[in-house]
Coordinates of C-alpha atoms in Angstrom, one line a residue:
Chain A
M518 CA 29.7 -42.9 293.2
S519 CA 30.7 -46.5 293.2
V520 CA 33.6 -48.1 291.4
S521 CA 31.4 -50.6 289.7
R522 CA 29.2 -47.9 288.3
V523 CA 32.1 -46.1 286.7
L524 CA 33.3 -49.3 285.2
L525 CA 29.9 -50.1 283.8
A526 CA 29.4 -46.7 282.4
W527 CA 32.8 -47.0 280.8
S528 CA 32.2 -50.4 279.3
L529 CA 28.8 -49.3 278.0
A530 CA 30.4 -46.2 276.5
T531 CA 32.8 -48.6 274.7
A532 CA 29.9 -50.8 273.6
I533 CA 28.1 -47.7 272.1
T534 CA 31.2 -46.9 270.1
V535 CA 31.3 -50.3 268.5
T536 CA 27.5 -50.6 268.0
P537 CA 27.3 -49.5 264.3
L538 CA 29.5 -52.4 263.3
V539 CA 27.7 -55.0 265.4
G540 CA 24.3 -53.6 264.4
A541 CA 25.1 -53.8 260.7
G542 CA 26.0 -57.5 261.0
A543 CA 22.8 -58.4 263.0
A544 CA 20.6 -56.5 260.6
G545 CA 22.0 -58.4 257.6
A546 CA 21.3 -61.7 259.2
A547 CA 17.8 -60.9 260.5
P548 CA 15.6 -61.3 257.4
G549 CA 16.7 -64.9 256.7
R550 CA 15.9 -66.1 260.2
P551 CA 12.5 -67.8 260.6
A552 CA 10.2 -66.5 263.3
A553 CA 10.4 -69.0 266.2
P554 CA 8.7 -67.5 269.3
Q555 CA 9.4 -70.5 271.6
Q556 CA 13.0 -70.8 270.6
V557 CA 14.7 -68.4 273.0
S558 CA 18.4 -68.4 273.3
G559 CA 21.5 -66.2 273.4
T560 CA 22.4 -63.3 275.6
V561 CA 19.8 -60.9 277.0
T562 CA 21.3 -57.6 278.1
V563 CA 19.2 -56.1 280.9
S564 CA 19.6 -52.4 282.0
A565 CA 18.2 -52.3 285.5
A566 CA 17.8 -49.7 288.3
S567 CA 20.5 -50.2 290.8
S568 CA 18.0 -51.0 293.5
L569 CA 17.4 -54.3 291.6
T570 CA 21.1 -55.2 291.9
D571 CA 20.5 -58.1 294.4
V572 CA 17.1 -59.4 293.3
F573 CA 17.5 -59.4 289.5
P574 CA 20.4 -61.9 289.3
V575 CA 18.2 -64.3 291.4
I576 CA 15.3 -63.9 288.9
A577 CA 17.7 -64.2 286.0
A578 CA 19.0 -67.5 287.4
A579 CA 15.4 -68.9 287.5
F580 CA 14.8 -67.5 283.9
M581 CA 18.0 -69.2 282.6
K582 CA 16.9 -72.5 284.2
K583 CA 13.6 -72.3 282.4
Y584 CA 15.2 -71.2 279.1
P585 CA 18.4 -73.2 278.8
G586 CA 20.8 -71.6 276.3
T587 CA 20.0 -68.1 277.4
N588 CA 22.4 -65.9 279.3
V589 CA 21.3 -62.8 281.2
K590 CA 23.8 -59.9 281.5
F591 CA 23.1 -56.9 283.6
N592 CA 23.9 -53.2 283.5
F593 CA 22.9 -51.7 286.8
G594 CA 22.8 -47.9 287.3
G595 CA 20.6 -44.9 288.1
S596 CA 17.4 -45.1 286.1
P597 CA 17.9 -41.8 284.1
A598 CA 21.4 -42.8 283.2
L599 CA 20.1 -46.1 281.8
V600 CA 17.4 -44.3 279.8
E601 CA 20.0 -41.9 278.5
Q602 CA 22.2 -44.8 277.4
I603 CA 19.4 -46.5 275.6
N604 CA 18.2 -43.3 274.0
A605 CA 21.7 -42.9 272.7
G606 CA 21.5 -46.3 271.1
A607 CA 23.1 -48.6 273.7
P608 CA 22.7 -52.3 272.6
V609 CA 20.3 -53.3 275.4
D610 CA 17.4 -55.8 275.3
V611 CA 15.4 -55.0 278.4
L612 CA 15.0 -51.9 280.5
A613 CA 13.7 -51.9 284.1
T614 CA 13.6 -48.5 285.9
A615 CA 12.8 -47.6 289.4
S616 CA 10.0 -45.2 288.5
E617 CA 7.4 -44.7 285.9
P618 CA 8.5 -41.1 284.9
T619 CA 11.9 -42.3 284.0
M620 CA 10.5 -45.1 281.9
W621 CA 8.2 -42.7 280.1
K622 CA 11.3 -40.8 278.9
A623 CA 12.3 -43.9 277.0
V624 CA 8.7 -44.6 275.9
N625 CA 8.4 -41.0 274.6
A626 CA 11.7 -41.3 272.8
G627 CA 10.3 -44.3 271.0
R628 CA 13.0 -46.5 272.4
V629 CA 11.0 -49.1 274.3
N630 CA 7.8 -51.0 273.9
A631 CA 4.8 -50.7 276.3
P632 CA 6.1 -51.2 279.8
F633 CA 4.6 -53.4 282.5
P634 CA 4.7 -52.6 286.2
F635 CA 6.2 -55.5 288.2
A636 CA 7.2 -54.2 291.7
K637 CA 6.8 -51.4 294.2
N638 CA 9.2 -50.0 296.7
S639 CA 9.1 -47.4 299.6
M640 CA 11.6 -45.5 301.6
A641 CA 13.5 -46.1 304.9
I642 CA 16.3 -44.4 306.8
A643 CA 19.5 -46.3 307.0
M644 CA 22.2 -45.6 309.5
P645 CA 25.7 -47.1 310.1
P646 CA 25.8 -49.9 312.6
G647 CA 25.5 -48.5 316.1
N648 CA 23.6 -45.5 314.9
P649 CA 26.2 -42.9 316.0
A650 CA 24.0 -39.9 315.6
G651 CA 21.1 -41.5 317.4
I652 CA 18.6 -41.2 314.6
T653 CA 15.1 -42.3 315.6
G654 CA 12.9 -40.7 312.8
L655 CA 12.9 -38.4 309.9
S656 CA 12.8 -35.3 312.1
D657 CA 16.3 -36.2 313.4
L658 CA 17.7 -35.7 309.9
S659 CA 17.2 -32.0 310.1
R660 CA 19.3 -31.7 313.3
P661 CA 22.4 -29.6 312.8
G662 CA 25.6 -31.6 312.5
V663 CA 23.9 -34.7 311.3
L664 CA 25.4 -35.8 308.0
V665 CA 22.7 -37.0 305.6
A666 CA 23.1 -38.5 302.1
V667 CA 20.2 -38.7 299.8
C668 CA 19.5 -39.2 296.1
A669 CA 19.3 -36.3 293.7
V670 CA 15.8 -35.5 292.7
A671 CA 16.5 -36.5 289.1
V672 CA 16.8 -40.2 290.0
P673 CA 13.7 -42.1 291.3
C674 CA 14.9 -42.6 294.8
G675 CA 15.5 -38.8 295.0
A676 CA 12.0 -38.1 293.8
A677 CA 10.6 -40.5 296.4
T678 CA 12.8 -38.9 299.1
R679 CA 11.6 -35.4 298.2
D680 CA 8.0 -36.7 298.5
V681 CA 8.5 -38.4 301.8
L682 CA 10.2 -35.4 303.4
K683 CA 7.4 -33.1 302.1
L684 CA 4.8 -35.5 303.4
N685 CA 6.4 -35.3 306.8
S686 CA 7.1 -31.6 306.7
V687 CA 10.8 -32.2 307.3
V688 CA 13.5 -30.0 305.8
V689 CA 16.9 -31.7 305.4
K690 CA 20.1 -30.2 304.2
P691 CA 22.0 -33.2 303.0
V692 CA 25.8 -33.2 302.5
T693 CA 25.6 -35.0 299.2
L694 CA 23.1 -35.7 296.4
E695 CA 23.9 -39.1 294.9
L696 CA 22.8 -40.2 291.4
D697 CA 22.4 -43.9 292.4
V698 CA 20.6 -45.2 295.5
R699 CA 23.4 -47.7 296.0
D700 CA 25.9 -44.9 296.4
V701 CA 23.8 -43.5 299.3
L702 CA 23.8 -47.0 300.8
G703 CA 27.5 -47.3 300.3
R704 CA 28.2 -44.0 302.1
V705 CA 26.0 -45.2 305.1
M706 CA 27.7 -48.6 305.2
A707 CA 31.2 -47.0 305.1
D708 CA 30.1 -44.8 308.0
E709 CA 30.9 -41.6 305.9
V710 CA 27.4 -40.2 306.8
D711 CA 25.1 -40.5 309.8
A712 CA 22.1 -41.5 307.8
G713 CA 20.8 -42.0 304.3
I714 CA 17.4 -42.2 302.8
V715 CA 17.2 -45.4 300.7
Y716 CA 14.6 -48.0 299.6
V717 CA 13.4 -50.5 302.2
T718 CA 14.8 -53.2 299.9
D719 CA 18.3 -51.6 300.2
V720 CA 18.1 -51.9 304.0
K721 CA 17.2 -55.5 303.6
A722 CA 20.0 -56.1 301.1
A723 CA 22.6 -54.5 303.4
G724 CA 21.7 -57.0 306.1
G725 CA 23.7 -56.2 309.3
K726 CA 25.8 -53.6 307.6
V727 CA 23.3 -50.9 308.4
T728 CA 20.7 -50.2 311.1
S729 CA 17.4 -48.7 310.0
V730 CA 14.3 -46.8 311.0
T731 CA 11.1 -47.6 309.1
I732 CA 8.8 -44.9 307.9
P733 CA 5.1 -45.7 308.5
P734 CA 3.1 -46.5 305.3
A735 CA 0.8 -43.6 305.9
S736 CA 3.6 -41.1 305.7
N737 CA 5.8 -43.0 303.2
A738 CA 6.3 -42.5 299.5
T739 CA 6.3 -45.3 297.0
T740 CA 7.7 -45.8 293.5
T741 CA 6.6 -48.3 290.9
Y742 CA 9.1 -50.3 288.8
P743 CA 8.2 -50.8 285.1
I744 CA 9.9 -53.2 282.8
A745 CA 9.9 -53.1 278.9
T746 CA 11.6 -54.5 275.9
V747 CA 13.9 -52.2 274.0
I748 CA 12.8 -51.4 270.4
G749 CA 15.4 -52.8 268.0
A750 CA 16.8 -55.0 270.8
P751 CA 19.7 -57.2 269.6
N752 CA 17.9 -60.2 271.0
A753 CA 14.2 -59.3 270.7
E754 CA 12.7 -62.7 271.3
A755 CA 14.7 -63.4 274.5
A756 CA 14.0 -59.8 275.6
R757 CA 10.2 -60.4 275.2
A758 CA 10.5 -63.8 277.0
F759 CA 12.4 -62.1 279.9
V760 CA 9.9 -59.3 280.3
M761 CA 7.0 -61.7 280.2
Y762 CA 8.7 -64.0 282.7
V763 CA 9.3 -61.1 285.2
R764 CA 5.8 -59.8 284.8
F765 CA 3.7 -62.9 284.7
T766 CA 5.5 -65.6 286.7
T767 CA 4.1 -66.2 290.2
S768 CA 7.4 -67.4 291.5
V769 CA 9.1 -64.1 290.4
Q770 CA 6.7 -62.2 292.6
G771 CA 7.7 -64.6 295.4
I772 CA 11.4 -63.7 294.9
L773 CA 10.6 -60.0 294.8
R774 CA 8.6 -60.3 298.1
A775 CA 11.6 -62.1 299.7
Y776 CA 13.8 -59.1 298.8
G777 CA 11.3 -56.6 300.3
F778 CA 9.5 -55.4 297.1
A779 CA 5.8 -55.0 297.2
R780 CA 3.2 -55.9 294.6
P781 CA 2.4 -53.0 292.2
W782 CA -1.2 -54.0 291.5
Chain B
M589 CA 65.4 -36.7 242.7
N590 CA 66.9 -34.0 244.7
G591 CA 67.7 -33.5 248.4
R592 CA 64.7 -31.3 249.1
R593 CA 62.3 -34.1 248.0
A594 CA 63.7 -36.5 250.5
A595 CA 62.7 -34.0 253.3
A596 CA 59.0 -34.3 252.5
P597 CA 57.1 -35.7 255.5
P598 CA 56.6 -39.5 255.1
W599 CA 53.1 -40.7 254.4
F600 CA 53.2 -43.3 257.1
L601 CA 53.4 -40.5 259.7
I602 CA 50.9 -38.1 258.0
G603 CA 48.1 -40.7 257.8
P604 CA 48.0 -41.7 261.5
G605 CA 48.7 -38.1 262.5
V606 CA 45.6 -36.8 260.6
I607 CA 43.5 -39.6 262.2
A608 CA 44.8 -38.6 265.6
V609 CA 43.8 -35.0 265.1
A610 CA 40.4 -35.9 263.8
F611 CA 39.8 -38.3 266.7
L612 CA 40.7 -35.6 269.2
V613 CA 38.9 -32.8 267.6
V614 CA 35.6 -34.4 266.3
P615 CA 34.0 -34.9 269.7
L616 CA 34.7 -31.2 270.6
I617 CA 33.1 -30.0 267.4
A618 CA 30.2 -32.4 268.0
L619 CA 29.7 -30.9 271.4
L620 CA 29.5 -27.4 269.8
L621 CA 27.1 -28.7 267.2
Q622 CA 24.7 -30.1 269.8
A623 CA 24.8 -27.0 271.9
P624 CA 21.4 -25.4 272.7
W625 CA 22.6 -22.0 271.5
E626 CA 19.2 -20.3 271.9
S627 CA 19.1 -21.1 275.6
F628 CA 22.9 -21.1 276.2
A629 CA 23.2 -17.7 277.8
S630 CA 20.2 -18.3 280.2
I631 CA 21.6 -21.8 281.2
I632 CA 25.1 -20.7 282.0
S633 CA 23.9 -17.6 283.9
T634 CA 21.7 -19.5 286.3
P635 CA 22.8 -19.2 289.9
S636 CA 23.5 -22.9 290.1
A637 CA 25.8 -22.8 287.0
M638 CA 27.6 -19.8 288.4
D639 CA 28.0 -21.4 291.8
A640 CA 29.6 -24.5 290.1
L641 CA 31.9 -22.3 288.0
R642 CA 33.0 -20.2 290.9
L643 CA 33.6 -23.3 293.1
S644 CA 35.6 -24.9 290.3
L645 CA 37.8 -21.8 289.7
V646 CA 38.4 -21.2 293.4
T647 CA 39.2 -24.8 294.4
S648 CA 41.4 -25.5 291.3
L649 CA 43.4 -22.3 291.9
I650 CA 43.9 -23.0 295.6
A651 CA 44.8 -26.6 294.7
T652 CA 47.4 -25.3 292.2
A653 CA 48.8 -22.9 294.8
I654 CA 49.2 -25.6 297.3
A655 CA 50.8 -27.9 294.7
A656 CA 53.2 -25.1 293.9
V657 CA 54.2 -24.4 297.5
I658 CA 54.9 -28.0 298.4
G659 CA 55.4 -29.5 295.0
I660 CA 58.2 -27.2 293.6
P661 CA 60.5 -27.9 296.6
L662 CA 59.9 -31.6 296.3
A663 CA 60.7 -31.4 292.6
W664 CA 64.0 -29.7 293.4
L665 CA 64.8 -32.3 296.1
L666 CA 64.1 -35.1 293.6
A667 CA 66.1 -33.5 290.8
R668 CA 69.1 -33.1 293.1
E669 CA 68.6 -36.6 294.5
I670 CA 69.1 -35.3 298.0
L671 CA 66.6 -37.4 299.8
P672 CA 67.4 -41.0 300.6
G673 CA 65.4 -43.4 298.3
T674 CA 64.9 -40.7 295.7
R675 CA 63.8 -43.3 293.1
L676 CA 61.2 -44.8 295.3
I677 CA 59.9 -41.4 296.4
R678 CA 59.7 -40.3 292.7
A679 CA 57.7 -43.5 291.8
L680 CA 55.4 -43.0 294.8
V681 CA 54.5 -39.4 294.2
I682 CA 53.7 -40.1 290.6
V683 CA 51.2 -42.9 291.4
P684 CA 48.2 -40.6 291.8
L685 CA 48.8 -39.6 288.2
L686 CA 48.3 -43.2 287.1
L687 CA 45.6 -44.2 289.4
P688 CA 42.0 -44.1 288.2
P689 CA 40.7 -40.9 290.0
V690 CA 37.9 -42.9 291.7
V691 CA 40.5 -45.1 293.3
S692 CA 42.3 -41.9 294.5
G693 CA 38.9 -40.9 296.1
V694 CA 38.6 -44.3 297.9
A695 CA 42.2 -43.9 299.1
L696 CA 41.5 -40.3 300.3
L697 CA 38.5 -41.7 302.2
A698 CA 40.6 -44.4 303.8
A699 CA 43.1 -41.7 305.0
F700 CA 40.9 -38.6 305.6
G701 CA 37.4 -40.0 306.0
R702 CA 36.0 -39.6 309.5
R703 CA 36.8 -43.3 310.1
G704 CA 40.1 -43.0 308.2
S705 CA 43.5 -43.3 309.7
V706 CA 44.2 -39.6 309.7
G707 CA 40.7 -38.3 309.4
G708 CA 39.5 -40.4 312.4
F709 CA 42.1 -38.6 314.6
L710 CA 41.1 -35.2 313.2
F711 CA 37.4 -35.9 313.7
D712 CA 37.7 -37.3 317.2
T713 CA 40.2 -34.7 318.4
F714 CA 39.2 -31.5 316.7
G715 CA 35.8 -32.4 315.2
I716 CA 37.2 -31.6 311.8
Q717 CA 35.5 -33.3 309.0
L718 CA 37.0 -33.2 305.5
P719 CA 34.7 -35.2 303.3
F720 CA 31.6 -33.3 302.0
T721 CA 33.4 -29.9 302.5
T722 CA 34.9 -27.5 300.0
T723 CA 38.3 -28.2 301.7
G724 CA 37.7 -31.8 300.8
V725 CA 37.3 -30.8 297.1
I726 CA 40.6 -28.9 297.3
L727 CA 42.3 -31.9 298.9
A728 CA 41.1 -34.3 296.2
E729 CA 42.1 -31.9 293.4
T730 CA 45.6 -31.3 294.9
F731 CA 46.1 -35.1 295.4
V732 CA 45.3 -35.8 291.8
A733 CA 46.9 -32.8 290.1
M734 CA 50.1 -32.1 292.0
P735 CA 52.1 -35.0 290.3
F736 CA 51.8 -33.1 287.0
L737 CA 53.5 -30.1 288.5
I738 CA 56.2 -32.2 290.2
I739 CA 57.2 -34.2 287.1
T740 CA 57.3 -31.1 284.9
L741 CA 59.4 -29.2 287.4
E742 CA 61.7 -32.1 288.2
G743 CA 62.6 -32.3 284.5
A744 CA 63.3 -28.6 284.4
F745 CA 65.5 -28.6 287.6
R746 CA 67.5 -31.5 286.1
S747 CA 68.1 -30.0 282.7
F748 CA 69.2 -26.6 283.7
D749 CA 72.8 -25.5 284.1
R750 CA 73.8 -25.8 287.8
R751 CA 76.9 -23.7 287.2
F752 CA 74.7 -20.6 287.6
E753 CA 73.8 -21.7 291.1
D754 CA 77.5 -22.6 291.9
A755 CA 78.6 -19.2 290.7
A756 CA 76.1 -17.4 292.9
V757 CA 77.2 -19.5 295.9
T758 CA 80.9 -18.6 295.3
L759 CA 79.9 -15.0 295.2
G760 CA 78.5 -15.4 298.7
A761 CA 74.7 -15.7 298.0
S762 CA 72.7 -17.6 300.7
P763 CA 70.9 -20.8 299.7
W764 CA 67.5 -18.9 299.9
T765 CA 68.9 -16.1 297.6
V766 CA 70.2 -18.6 295.1
F767 CA 66.9 -20.4 295.0
R768 CA 64.9 -17.3 294.7
R769 CA 67.1 -15.2 292.4
I770 CA 68.7 -17.9 290.2
T771 CA 66.9 -21.3 290.4
I772 CA 63.3 -20.1 290.2
P773 CA 63.7 -17.5 287.4
L774 CA 65.6 -20.1 285.3
V775 CA 62.8 -22.6 285.5
G776 CA 60.1 -19.9 285.3
P777 CA 58.5 -21.1 282.0
S778 CA 58.4 -24.7 283.4
I779 CA 56.7 -23.5 286.5
I780 CA 54.0 -21.9 284.4
A781 CA 53.8 -25.0 282.2
G782 CA 53.6 -27.3 285.2
A783 CA 51.1 -25.0 287.0
A784 CA 48.9 -24.8 283.9
L785 CA 48.9 -28.6 283.6
C786 CA 48.2 -29.0 287.3
W787 CA 45.4 -26.4 287.2
A788 CA 43.8 -28.0 284.1
R789 CA 43.8 -31.4 285.8
A790 CA 42.4 -29.9 289.0
L791 CA 39.7 -28.1 287.1
G792 CA 38.6 -31.3 285.3
E793 CA 38.8 -33.4 288.4
F794 CA 35.7 -35.6 288.8
G795 CA 36.2 -39.1 290.2
A796 CA 38.2 -38.4 293.3
T797 CA 36.0 -35.4 294.1
I798 CA 32.6 -37.1 293.9
T799 CA 34.0 -40.1 295.8
F800 CA 35.7 -38.2 298.6
A801 CA 33.8 -34.9 298.8
G802 CA 30.3 -35.9 297.6
N803 CA 28.1 -33.9 295.4
F804 CA 26.2 -30.9 296.8
P805 CA 25.6 -27.6 294.9
G806 CA 27.5 -24.6 296.2
V807 CA 29.7 -26.8 298.5
T808 CA 31.3 -29.6 296.6
Q809 CA 29.5 -29.6 293.2
T810 CA 32.2 -28.4 290.9
M811 CA 31.6 -28.0 287.1
P812 CA 32.4 -31.6 286.1
L813 CA 30.0 -32.8 288.9
A814 CA 27.4 -30.3 287.7
V815 CA 27.7 -31.7 284.2
Y816 CA 27.3 -35.2 285.4
T817 CA 24.3 -34.4 287.5
A818 CA 22.7 -32.4 284.7
L819 CA 23.0 -35.4 282.4
E820 CA 20.5 -37.2 284.5
S821 CA 17.8 -34.6 284.0
D822 CA 18.5 -32.2 281.2
R823 CA 21.1 -33.0 278.4
D824 CA 21.0 -29.4 277.1
I825 CA 22.2 -28.1 280.5
A826 CA 24.9 -30.7 280.6
I827 CA 26.1 -29.7 277.1
A828 CA 26.0 -26.0 277.9
L829 CA 28.0 -26.4 281.1
S830 CA 30.5 -28.6 279.2
I831 CA 31.0 -25.9 276.6
L832 CA 31.5 -23.3 279.4
L833 CA 34.2 -25.5 281.0
L834 CA 35.8 -26.1 277.6
A835 CA 35.8 -22.3 276.9
V836 CA 37.5 -21.5 280.3
S837 CA 40.2 -24.2 279.7
V838 CA 40.9 -23.1 276.2
A839 CA 41.0 -19.4 277.2
V840 CA 43.6 -20.1 279.9
L841 CA 45.7 -22.3 277.6
V842 CA 45.7 -19.7 274.8
A843 CA 46.7 -17.0 277.3
L844 CA 49.6 -19.1 278.5
R845 CA 50.4 -20.5 275.1
G846 CA 53.8 -19.0 274.6
N847 CA 55.1 -20.0 278.0
Y848 CA 53.4 -23.3 277.9
M849 CA 55.0 -24.3 274.6
R850 CA 58.5 -23.3 275.6
G851 CA 58.1 -24.9 279.0
A852 CA 56.8 -28.2 277.5
A853 CA 59.6 -28.3 275.0
R854 CA 62.2 -27.8 277.7
S855 CA 60.9 -30.5 280.0

């Protein structure tokens, strides 16, 4: 697992501890405030799947340009962990997960409003530069002696990995099950493993730090990214503005395309 | 006013002390309150939970044994200030105790990863790969836990009466006999205390293990990693596994209590 993830989890845990005090103050101030839908300001805290680590700050910069006075803060992590934090009362405004089933967990818990799909992703094989094990396709991953890192099935990238292996009738015995796709990518970039199954967007984000093998669309698995406002968000108006911005702005789809994400509709 | 009254514990210590106890105990009670007791037995008896428990016990015990075999001699050398640069060595060997475990994991990768300074040699020469193996788990646990044994034992070696050793030497005992028959028995309780601390730290090891050894059931997924993994899918399983780990730790601590208390007080 990555250092940043541990730090984030820790800081969020700290935030949860102090929530009752902060929440009480905000609740006391809320009734007196007039409804002003166009007046969006303040900090928006966005919990987002770690595969959005590179693209979301770019989208947020465009959002902050459009709504001066806003400040978007991110908490990136594995989708189930983000849902778990929000269900436990983390003071978050927006949730964006890497799969619909993980988002439903927050919907069913009554913690987020109706989600909108905004992006789609698919899988690829990433190898360290030079491809030391000579991987040319999924079937090479089942060769003995090849060290493979994948996501655990509980996280969206793991579910998609399971689907793609099943679809191709390949049985892989990985050496590690990561809870965050960026940890798989990290192990590949550090040359700790011979290959990892990650999102196509991760390969793109890694640039020259990995080589990759693409999986043909016909035998690939996809996952859809939904975004939703959190019920009882500390900054509900800005949260709504951010979700609407991500979902309905044409230029946002352009940014997502540039980072390798596909259109979900 | 009389003399006995003055001996009553002062309020300014009792208040904070009570808060400290509550702070440390409340989360443990909360864990027990949230436990899925109806399904507890079935959760902890699943093969995957048993695998994780077995792996945890085996690796933590081996790590403690390794720490004892190499850590006790080092503690003695440090206590006697025999090595040149004793102060520096003492500071260096205690660093893993202060490091965030995930940093220890990164450091272990830098050393023993297959592209690491030592690991690269092992891999290229013998094809030995330490990350992602059970041996890697033991390595991570030993690295993080051994300092606890060393500092406990060094304190014990320092504080005991060296005249016993001197007497044995004048009576013609060899250094090995002195160490075995005099030194070790005299610090016995501290060895148990240090080993218990070391073992508990190894059993709870998470950050260095997941970073260096990865996370795979039956091979590197120890109890703490299983708890963390379960949190992503099923909170009940995570809580049940946590309670199992808590029970194992408490059981060992209770079994060692007498020795542990004496040893801790001594060092």
